XYZ file of C-alpha atoms in Angstrom:
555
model
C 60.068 107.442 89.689
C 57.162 109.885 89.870
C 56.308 108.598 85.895
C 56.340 105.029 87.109
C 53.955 106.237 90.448
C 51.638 107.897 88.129
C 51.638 105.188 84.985
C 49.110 102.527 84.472
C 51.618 100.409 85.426
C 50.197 100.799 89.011
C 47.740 97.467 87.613
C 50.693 95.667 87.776
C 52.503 95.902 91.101
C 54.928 93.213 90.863
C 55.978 94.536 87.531
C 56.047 97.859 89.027
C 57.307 96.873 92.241
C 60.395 95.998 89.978
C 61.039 98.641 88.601
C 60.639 100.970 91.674
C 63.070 98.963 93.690
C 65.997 99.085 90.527
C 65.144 103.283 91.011
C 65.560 103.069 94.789
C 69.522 103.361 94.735
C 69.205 106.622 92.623
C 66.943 108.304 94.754
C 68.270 111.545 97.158
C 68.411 110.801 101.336
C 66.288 113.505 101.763
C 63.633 112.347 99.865
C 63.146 109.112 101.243
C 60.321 110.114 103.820
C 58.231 111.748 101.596
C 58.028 108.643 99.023
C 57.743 106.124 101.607
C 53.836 107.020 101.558
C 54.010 106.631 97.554
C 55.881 103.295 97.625
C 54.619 99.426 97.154
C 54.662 98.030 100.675
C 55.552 94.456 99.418
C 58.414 92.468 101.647
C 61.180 92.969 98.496
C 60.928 96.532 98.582
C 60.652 97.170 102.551
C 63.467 94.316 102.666
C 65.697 96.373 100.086
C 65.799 99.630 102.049
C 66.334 97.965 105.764
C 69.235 95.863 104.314
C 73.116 96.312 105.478
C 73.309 97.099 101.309
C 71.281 100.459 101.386
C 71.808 101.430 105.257
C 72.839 104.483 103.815
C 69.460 105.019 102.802
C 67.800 105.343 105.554
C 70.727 106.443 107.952
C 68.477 108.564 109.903
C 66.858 107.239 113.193
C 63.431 109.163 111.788
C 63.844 107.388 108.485
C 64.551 103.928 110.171
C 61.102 104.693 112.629
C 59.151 105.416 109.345
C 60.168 102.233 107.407
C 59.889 100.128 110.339
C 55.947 101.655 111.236
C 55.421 101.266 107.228
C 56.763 97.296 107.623
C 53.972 96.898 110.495
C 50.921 98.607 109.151
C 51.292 96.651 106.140
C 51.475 93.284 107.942
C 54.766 92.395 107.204
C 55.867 92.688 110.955
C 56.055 90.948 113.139
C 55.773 87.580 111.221
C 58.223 88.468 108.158
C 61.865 87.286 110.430
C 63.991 88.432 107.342
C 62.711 92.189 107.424
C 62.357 91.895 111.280
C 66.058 90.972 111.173
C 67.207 93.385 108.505
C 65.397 96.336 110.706
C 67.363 95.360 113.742
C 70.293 95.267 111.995
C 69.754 98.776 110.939
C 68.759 100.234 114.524
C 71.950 98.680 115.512
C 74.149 100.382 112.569
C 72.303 103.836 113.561
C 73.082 102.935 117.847
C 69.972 102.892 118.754
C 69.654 99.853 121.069
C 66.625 101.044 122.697
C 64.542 100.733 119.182
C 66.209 97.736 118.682
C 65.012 96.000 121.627
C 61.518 97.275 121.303
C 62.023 95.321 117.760
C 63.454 92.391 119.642
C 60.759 92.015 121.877
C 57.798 91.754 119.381
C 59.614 89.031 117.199
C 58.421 85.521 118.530
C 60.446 83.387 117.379
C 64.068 85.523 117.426
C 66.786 83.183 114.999
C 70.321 82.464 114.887
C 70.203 84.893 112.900
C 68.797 87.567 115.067
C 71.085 86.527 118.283
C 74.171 86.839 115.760
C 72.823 90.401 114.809
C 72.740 91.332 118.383
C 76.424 89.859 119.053
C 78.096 91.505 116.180
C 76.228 94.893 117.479
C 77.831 94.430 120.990
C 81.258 93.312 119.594
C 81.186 96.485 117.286
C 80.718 98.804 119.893
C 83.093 96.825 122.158
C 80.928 95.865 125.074
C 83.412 91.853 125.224
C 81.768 90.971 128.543
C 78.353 91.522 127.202
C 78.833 90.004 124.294
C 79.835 87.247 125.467
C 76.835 86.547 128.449
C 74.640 87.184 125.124
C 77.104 83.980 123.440
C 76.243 82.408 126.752
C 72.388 82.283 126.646
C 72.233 81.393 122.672
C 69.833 78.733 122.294
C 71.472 77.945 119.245
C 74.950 79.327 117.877
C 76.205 78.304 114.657
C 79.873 78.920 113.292
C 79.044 82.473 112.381
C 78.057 82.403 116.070
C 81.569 81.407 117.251
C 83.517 82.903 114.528
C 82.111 86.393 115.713
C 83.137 85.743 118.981
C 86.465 84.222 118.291
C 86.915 88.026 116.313
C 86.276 89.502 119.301
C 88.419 88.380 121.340
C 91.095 88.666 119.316
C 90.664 92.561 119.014
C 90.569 93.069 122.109
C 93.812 91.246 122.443
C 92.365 88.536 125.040
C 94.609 85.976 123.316
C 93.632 83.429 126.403
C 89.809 84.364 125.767
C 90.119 83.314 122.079
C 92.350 80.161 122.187
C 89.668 78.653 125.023
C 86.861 79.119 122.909
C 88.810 78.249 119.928
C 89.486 74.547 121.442
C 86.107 73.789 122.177
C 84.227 75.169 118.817
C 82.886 71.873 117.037
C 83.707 73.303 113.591
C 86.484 75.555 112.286
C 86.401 77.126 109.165
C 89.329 79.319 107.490
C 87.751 82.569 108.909
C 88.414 80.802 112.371
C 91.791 80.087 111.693
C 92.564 83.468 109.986
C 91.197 85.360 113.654
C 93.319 83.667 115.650
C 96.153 84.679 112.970
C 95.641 88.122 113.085
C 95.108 88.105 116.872
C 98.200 86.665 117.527
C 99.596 89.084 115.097
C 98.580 92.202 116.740
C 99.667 91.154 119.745
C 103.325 90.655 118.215
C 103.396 87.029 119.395
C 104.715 85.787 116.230
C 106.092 82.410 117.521
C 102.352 81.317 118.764
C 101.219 83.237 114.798
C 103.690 80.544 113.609
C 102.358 78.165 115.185
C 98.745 78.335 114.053
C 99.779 79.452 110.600
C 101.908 75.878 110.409
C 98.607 73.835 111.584
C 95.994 75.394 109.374
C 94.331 73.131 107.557
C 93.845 75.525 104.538
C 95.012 79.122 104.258
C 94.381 82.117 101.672
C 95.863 85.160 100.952
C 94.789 86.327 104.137
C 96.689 83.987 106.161
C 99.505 84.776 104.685
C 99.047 88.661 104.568
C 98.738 88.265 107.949
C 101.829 86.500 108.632
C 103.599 89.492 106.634
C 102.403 92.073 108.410
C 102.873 90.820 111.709
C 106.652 90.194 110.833
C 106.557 93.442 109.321
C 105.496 95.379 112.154
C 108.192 93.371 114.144
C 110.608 94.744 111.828
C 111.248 91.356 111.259
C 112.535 92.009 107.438
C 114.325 88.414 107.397
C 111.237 86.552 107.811
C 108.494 89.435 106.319
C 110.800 88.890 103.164
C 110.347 84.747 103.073
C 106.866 85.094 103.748
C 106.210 86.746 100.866
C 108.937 85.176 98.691
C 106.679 82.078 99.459
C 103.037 83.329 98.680
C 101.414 81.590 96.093
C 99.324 84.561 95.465
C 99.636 88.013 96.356
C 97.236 90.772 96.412
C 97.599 94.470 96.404
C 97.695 94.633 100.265
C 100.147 91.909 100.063
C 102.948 94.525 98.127
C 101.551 97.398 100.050
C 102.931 95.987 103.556
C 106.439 94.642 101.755
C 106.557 98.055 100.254
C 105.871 100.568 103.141
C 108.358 98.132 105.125
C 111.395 98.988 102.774
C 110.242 103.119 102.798
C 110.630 102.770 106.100
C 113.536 101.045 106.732
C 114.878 103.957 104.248
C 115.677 101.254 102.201
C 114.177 103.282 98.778
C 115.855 100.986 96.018
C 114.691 97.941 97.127
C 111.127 99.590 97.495
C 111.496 101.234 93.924
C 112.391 97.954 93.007
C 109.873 95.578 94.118
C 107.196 97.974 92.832
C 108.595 97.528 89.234
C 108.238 94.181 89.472
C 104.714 94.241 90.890
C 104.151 96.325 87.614
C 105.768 94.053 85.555
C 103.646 91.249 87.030
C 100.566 92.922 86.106
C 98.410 91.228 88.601
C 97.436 93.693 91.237
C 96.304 97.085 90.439
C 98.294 99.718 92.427
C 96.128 102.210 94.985
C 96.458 105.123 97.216
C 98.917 103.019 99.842
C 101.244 101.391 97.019
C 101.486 105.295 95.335
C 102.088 106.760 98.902
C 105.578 104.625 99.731
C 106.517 104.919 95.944
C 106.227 108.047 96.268
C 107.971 108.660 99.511
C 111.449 106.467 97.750
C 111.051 108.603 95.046
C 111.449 112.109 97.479
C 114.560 110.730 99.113
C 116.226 109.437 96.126
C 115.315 112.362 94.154
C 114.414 110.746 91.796
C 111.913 113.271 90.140
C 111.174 111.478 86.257
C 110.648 108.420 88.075
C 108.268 110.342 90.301
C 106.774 111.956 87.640
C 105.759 108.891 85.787
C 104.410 107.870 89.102
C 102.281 110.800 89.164
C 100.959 109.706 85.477
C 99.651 106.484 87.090
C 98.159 108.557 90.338
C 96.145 110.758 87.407
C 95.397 107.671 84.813
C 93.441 105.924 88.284
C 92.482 109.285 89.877
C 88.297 108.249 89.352
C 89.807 104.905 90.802
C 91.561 105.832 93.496
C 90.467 107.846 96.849
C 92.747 110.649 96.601
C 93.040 111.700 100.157
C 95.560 114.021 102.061
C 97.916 111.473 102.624
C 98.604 110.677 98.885
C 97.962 114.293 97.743
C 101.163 114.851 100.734
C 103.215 112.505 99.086
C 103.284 113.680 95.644
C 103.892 117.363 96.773
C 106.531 115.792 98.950
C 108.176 114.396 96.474
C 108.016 117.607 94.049
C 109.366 119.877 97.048
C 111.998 117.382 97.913
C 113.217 117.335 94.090
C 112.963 121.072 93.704
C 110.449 121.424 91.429
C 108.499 124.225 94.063
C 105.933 124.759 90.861
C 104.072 121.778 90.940
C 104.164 121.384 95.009
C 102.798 124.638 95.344
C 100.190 123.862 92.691
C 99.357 120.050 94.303
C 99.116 121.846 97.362
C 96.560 124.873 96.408
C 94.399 122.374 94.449
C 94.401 120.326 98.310
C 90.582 120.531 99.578
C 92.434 119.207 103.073
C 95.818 119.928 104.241
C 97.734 118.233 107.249
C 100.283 119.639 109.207
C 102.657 117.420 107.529
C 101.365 119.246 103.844
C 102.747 122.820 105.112
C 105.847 121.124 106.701
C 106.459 119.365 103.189
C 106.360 123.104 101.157
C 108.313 125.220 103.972
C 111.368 122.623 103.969
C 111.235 122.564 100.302
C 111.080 126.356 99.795
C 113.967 126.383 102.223
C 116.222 123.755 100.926
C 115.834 125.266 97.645
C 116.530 128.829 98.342
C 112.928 130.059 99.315
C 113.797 130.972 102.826
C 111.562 134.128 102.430
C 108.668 131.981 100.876
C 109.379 129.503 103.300
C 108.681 131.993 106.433
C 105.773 133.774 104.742
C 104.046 130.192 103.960
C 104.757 129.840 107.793
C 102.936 132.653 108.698
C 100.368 131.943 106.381
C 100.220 128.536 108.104
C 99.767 129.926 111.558
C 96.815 132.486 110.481
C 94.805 129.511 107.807
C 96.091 126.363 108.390
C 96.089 123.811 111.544
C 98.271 124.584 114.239
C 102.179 124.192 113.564
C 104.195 121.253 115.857
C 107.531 120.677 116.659
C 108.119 119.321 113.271
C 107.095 122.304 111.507
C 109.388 124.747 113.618
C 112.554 122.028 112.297
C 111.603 122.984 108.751
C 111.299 126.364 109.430
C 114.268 126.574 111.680
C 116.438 124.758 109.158
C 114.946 127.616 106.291
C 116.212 130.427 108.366
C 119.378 128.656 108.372
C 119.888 127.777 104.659
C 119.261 131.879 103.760
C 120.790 133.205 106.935
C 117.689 134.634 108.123
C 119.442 135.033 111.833
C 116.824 137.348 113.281
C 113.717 135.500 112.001
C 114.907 132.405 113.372
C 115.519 133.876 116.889
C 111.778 134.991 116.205
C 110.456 131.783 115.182
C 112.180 129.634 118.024
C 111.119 132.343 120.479
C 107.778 132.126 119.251
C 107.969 128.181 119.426
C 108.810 128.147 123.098
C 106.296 131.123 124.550
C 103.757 130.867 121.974
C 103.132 127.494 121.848
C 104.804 126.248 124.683
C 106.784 123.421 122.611
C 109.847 122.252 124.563
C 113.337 122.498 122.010
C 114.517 118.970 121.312
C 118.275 118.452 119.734
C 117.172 119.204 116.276
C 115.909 122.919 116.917
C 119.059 123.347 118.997
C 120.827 121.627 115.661
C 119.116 124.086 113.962
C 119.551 127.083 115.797
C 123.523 126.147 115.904
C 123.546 125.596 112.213
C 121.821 129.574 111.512
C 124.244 131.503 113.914
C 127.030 129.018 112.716
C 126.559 130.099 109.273
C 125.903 133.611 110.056
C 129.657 133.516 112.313
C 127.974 134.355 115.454
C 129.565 131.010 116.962
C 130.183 132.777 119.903
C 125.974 133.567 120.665
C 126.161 129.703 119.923
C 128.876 129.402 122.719
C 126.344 130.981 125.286
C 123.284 129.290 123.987
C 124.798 125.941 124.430
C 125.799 126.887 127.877
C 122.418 127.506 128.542
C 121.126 124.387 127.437
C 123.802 121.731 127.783
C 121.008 119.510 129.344
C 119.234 119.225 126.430
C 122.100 118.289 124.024
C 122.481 115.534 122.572
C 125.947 113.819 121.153
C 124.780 114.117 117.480
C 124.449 117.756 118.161
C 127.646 118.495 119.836
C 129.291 116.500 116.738
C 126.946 119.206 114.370
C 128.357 122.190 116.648
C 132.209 120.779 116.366
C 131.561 120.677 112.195
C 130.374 124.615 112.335
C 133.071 125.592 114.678
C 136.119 124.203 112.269
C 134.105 125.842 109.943
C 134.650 128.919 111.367
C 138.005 128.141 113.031
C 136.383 128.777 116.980
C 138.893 126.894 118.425
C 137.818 127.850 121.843
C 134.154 126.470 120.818
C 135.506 123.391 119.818
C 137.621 122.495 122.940
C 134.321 123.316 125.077
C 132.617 120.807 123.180
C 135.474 118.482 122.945
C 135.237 118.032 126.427
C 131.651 118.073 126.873
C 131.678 114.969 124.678
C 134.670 113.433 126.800
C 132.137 114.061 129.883
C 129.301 112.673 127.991
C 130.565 109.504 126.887
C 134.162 108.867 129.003
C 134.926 105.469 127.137
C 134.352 106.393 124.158
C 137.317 106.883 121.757
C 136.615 109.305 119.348
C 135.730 111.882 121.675
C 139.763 112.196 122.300
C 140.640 112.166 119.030
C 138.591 114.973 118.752
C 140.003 116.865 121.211
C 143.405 115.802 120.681
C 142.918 116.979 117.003
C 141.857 120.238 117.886
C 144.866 120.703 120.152
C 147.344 119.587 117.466
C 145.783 122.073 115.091
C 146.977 124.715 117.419
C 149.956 123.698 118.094
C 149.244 122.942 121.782
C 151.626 119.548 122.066
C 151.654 119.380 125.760
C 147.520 119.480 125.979
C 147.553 116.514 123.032
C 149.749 114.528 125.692
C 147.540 115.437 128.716
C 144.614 113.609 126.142
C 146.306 110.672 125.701
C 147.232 110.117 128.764
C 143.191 110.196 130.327
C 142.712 108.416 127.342
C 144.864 105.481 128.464
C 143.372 105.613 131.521
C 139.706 105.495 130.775
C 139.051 104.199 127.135
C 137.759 100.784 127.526
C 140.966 98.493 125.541
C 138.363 95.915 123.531
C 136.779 99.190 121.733
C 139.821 100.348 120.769
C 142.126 97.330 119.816
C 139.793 95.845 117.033
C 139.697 96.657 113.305
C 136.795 96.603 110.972
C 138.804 97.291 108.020
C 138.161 94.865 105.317
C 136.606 92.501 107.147
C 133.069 91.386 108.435
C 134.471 90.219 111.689
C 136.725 92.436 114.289
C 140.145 91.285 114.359
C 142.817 92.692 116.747
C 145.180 94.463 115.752
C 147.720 95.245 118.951
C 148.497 93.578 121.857
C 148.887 96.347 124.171
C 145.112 97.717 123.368
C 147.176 101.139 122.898
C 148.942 101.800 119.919
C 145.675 102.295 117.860
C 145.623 105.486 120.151
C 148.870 106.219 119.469
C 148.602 105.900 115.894
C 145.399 108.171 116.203
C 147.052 110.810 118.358
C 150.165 110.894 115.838
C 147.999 111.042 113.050
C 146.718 114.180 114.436
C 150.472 115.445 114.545
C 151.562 114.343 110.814
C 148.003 116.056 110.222
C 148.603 119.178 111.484
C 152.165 119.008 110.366
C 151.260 118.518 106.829
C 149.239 121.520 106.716
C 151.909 123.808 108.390
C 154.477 122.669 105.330
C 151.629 123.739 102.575
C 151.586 127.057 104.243
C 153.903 129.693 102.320
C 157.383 130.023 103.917
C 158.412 133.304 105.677
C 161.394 133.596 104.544
């Protein structure tokens, strides 16, 4: 730039004025200022750096004042509307509405143009009511006028707002249609989406990516599915939405599936959202050579993609989760940026792999480098103790969960903490910490605390929690089979009778005299509503009785 300042080509400013404007994009921020005394002051080149296509060139307020006293001590302002326009525009992007109206004011003759600069500005910054007096006291408003509007409306979620002003616009235009779509769509009113997608006089991949995501986030899979069965074009975000609705309906085959045949398609090029759920099947199916190959796409588009924390989480996820600890750890100390759910991701892996030590020293490490640890993170670390029978760390790190960072236990650290002392046969330090914290329990747990007391043959343990279950859920038949199960195993006949008996009395007969068996529809299968019991309750006797004949006779 300095060569073309200083050439002869300075005779020839047009030609020059070229050639400086093709060098503009190149040049640093920080240099800007200075060469603003150097540079042509024609409209193109003035008009280049105040456009929404170089903002970033002058994204200082300082930088913006200089260009705009440049524009009007070469005579461009206030006469030139297009660079008047573009300036405003730029005050706008930078919030400076003071500058901006001291722009406003000198322009004579403000455009549509202008007034739709100033309503975008006050939609952006989501000032509705403003907005729309400004809408109001348009002298002229053309469809970007009301299309801008209509937009904001619908993000605010004024449904009402938007369908008003949508009856009474004189033109529509698929950009009009497609707001109403995707305001109807947030708001999860997908029978009025329906509605408007059925009467649109045109639609585009838009429309119908927003019909799929609002069924998606619905969890509307049924209709998500037809919607985009029925596209006659699809685009990348188009797969992303089906995709990321299978990962999270767990359903990793189907998602694995579809994003073969979006592959084999060829059409749409896959990016950091498509690679994230892909990614996330592959963890839970372990299915590490597909996940690998995966990882060969993530690197052949790396200068493609934008590789952020959420992608760089998911591959190490999916490394951890398969076992392969090597690569996570080496994914995750090449990380620039790691979330909490990054360290949650290595200390489960470490843990469900055998790592419990490297999963509690990654902890630590966590707690003195990385961001602070949630409830999450104390699971995975919980659940580490556990797997390596690290009994007095875990005390220490569930201690330190509660006091230290003041998170209140939900059933899964309980599930947790029963699981370590379980394992370690301390079921009766489970006994009192249950006791202590029955109101926090949850059925799923007591059904985890019943699996580690058979394991460890605490009968007593199990009875308590065979009748905490009982009191839990009253009408609920399993919960006596259970018990009744646990008595038989011991031998105690008369307290197996004493079950079935409450159990006749309070088990609801519908949920117990119907059979799923080989069928998809219930069918009964007694008359009484009882001898499904009894059958259960007897089973529990041939049950027990079996294993007493297996034992080795005394004789």
């Amino acid at each position: 730039m300095a060569l073309v300042l200083t050439s002869g080509l300075s005779s020839h400013p047009s030609l020059a004025s070229r050639l400086l404007n093709s060098l503009l994009p190149h040049v640093p921020c920080h240099r800007l200022p200075a060469l603003l005394r150097l540079l042509p002051r024609d409209h193109l080149t003035l008009l280049l750096l105040s456009s929404a296509k170089h903002h970033h060139r002058a994204r200082t307020l300082p930088a913006a004042g200089a260009l705009h006293a440049l524009a009007v001590a070469s005579g461009h302002l206030p006469s030139d509307l297009r660079l008047a326009n573009s300036l405003l525009s730029l005050y706008l992007s930078l919030g400076s509405p003071g500058s901006a109206r001291r722009l406003l004011a000198d322009i004579p003759h403000p455009d549509t143009v202008t007034w739709n600069t100033l309503l975008r500005a006050c939609l952006r910054m989501g000032l509705l009511p403003a907005a729309r007096r400004l809408f109001d006291e348009m002298p002229e408003r053309d469809l970007v006028s009301y299309n801008s509007m209509l937009a904001g409306y619908a993000a605010e979620g004024d449904m009402a707002g938007a369908r008003e002003l949508f009856d009474e616009m004189p033109e529509r235009d698929v950009v009009t249609w497609n707001s109403m779509l995707s305001g109807y769509t947030r708001c999860g009113d997908m029978d009025s989406a329906k509605k408007v997608f059925d009467s649109m006089p045109a639609r585009d991949v838009v429309s119908w990516n927003s019909m799929l995501d609002g069924y998606a986030q619905a969890g509307d899979v049924k209709m998500a599915r037809m919607v985009f069965d029925g596209m006659p074009r699809r685009s990348i975000v188009s797969w992303n939405v089906v995709l990321a609705l299978y990962a999270k309906l767990k359903d990793w085959r189907e998602c694995l599936r579809l994003f073969d045949a979006m592959m084999a398609v060829g059409e749409n090029i896959p990016n950091e959202k498509t690679f994230v759920s892909v990614l996330t099947a592959c963890s839970y199916l372990g299915d590490i050579e597909r996940g690998k190959w995966v990882h060969g796409l993530v690197c052949e588009r790396w200068e493609r993609l934008v590789p952020d924390v959420l992608l760089l989480t998911a591959l190490l996820t999916m490394y951890a989760k398969c076992g392969d600890m090597g690569v996570a750890k080496e994914i995750f100390d090449s990380m620039s940026e790691r979330s909490v759910a990054s360290w949650n991701s290595m200390i489960i892996g470490y843990g469900l792999h055998g790592h419990s030590e490297k999963a509690l020293e990654l902890f630590m490490e966590m707690e003195r480098n990385g961001p602070q640890p949630n409830e999450t993170t104390f699971i995975c670390i919980l659940s580490s103790c556990a797997h390596g029978g690290l009994v007095l760390e875990g005390w220490w790190c569930f201690d330190r969960m509660v006091r230290f960072y003041n998170i209140e236990p939900k059933a899964e650290h309980f599930g947790c903490m029963m699981d370590l002392l379980g394992r370690a046969g301390l079921l009766r330090d489970s006994e009192k910490l249950i006791k202590n914290l029955q109101a926090k329990m949850s059925p799923a747990l007591w059904g985890a605390l019943i699996s580690a007391s058979r394991t460890q043959d605490s009968y007593k343990l199990g009875e308590f929690v065979g009748n905490k279950l009982i009191e839990m859920k009253p009408t609920e038949f399993s919960s006596y089979v259970l018990l009744s199960n646990i008595y038989a195993a011991e031998g105690r006949w008369d307290d197996v009778e004493k079950v079935r008996k409450v159990m006749k009395e309070k088990v609801v007969d519908k949920d117990v005299g119907t059979s799923l068996v080989g069928s998809s529809d219930p069918h009964p299968v007694a008359k009484d509503g009882f001898s499904l019991q009894q059958n259960s309750v007897m089973l529990s006797m041939l049950s027990e009785m079996g294993v007493r004949v297996k034992q080795p006779s005394e004789v």
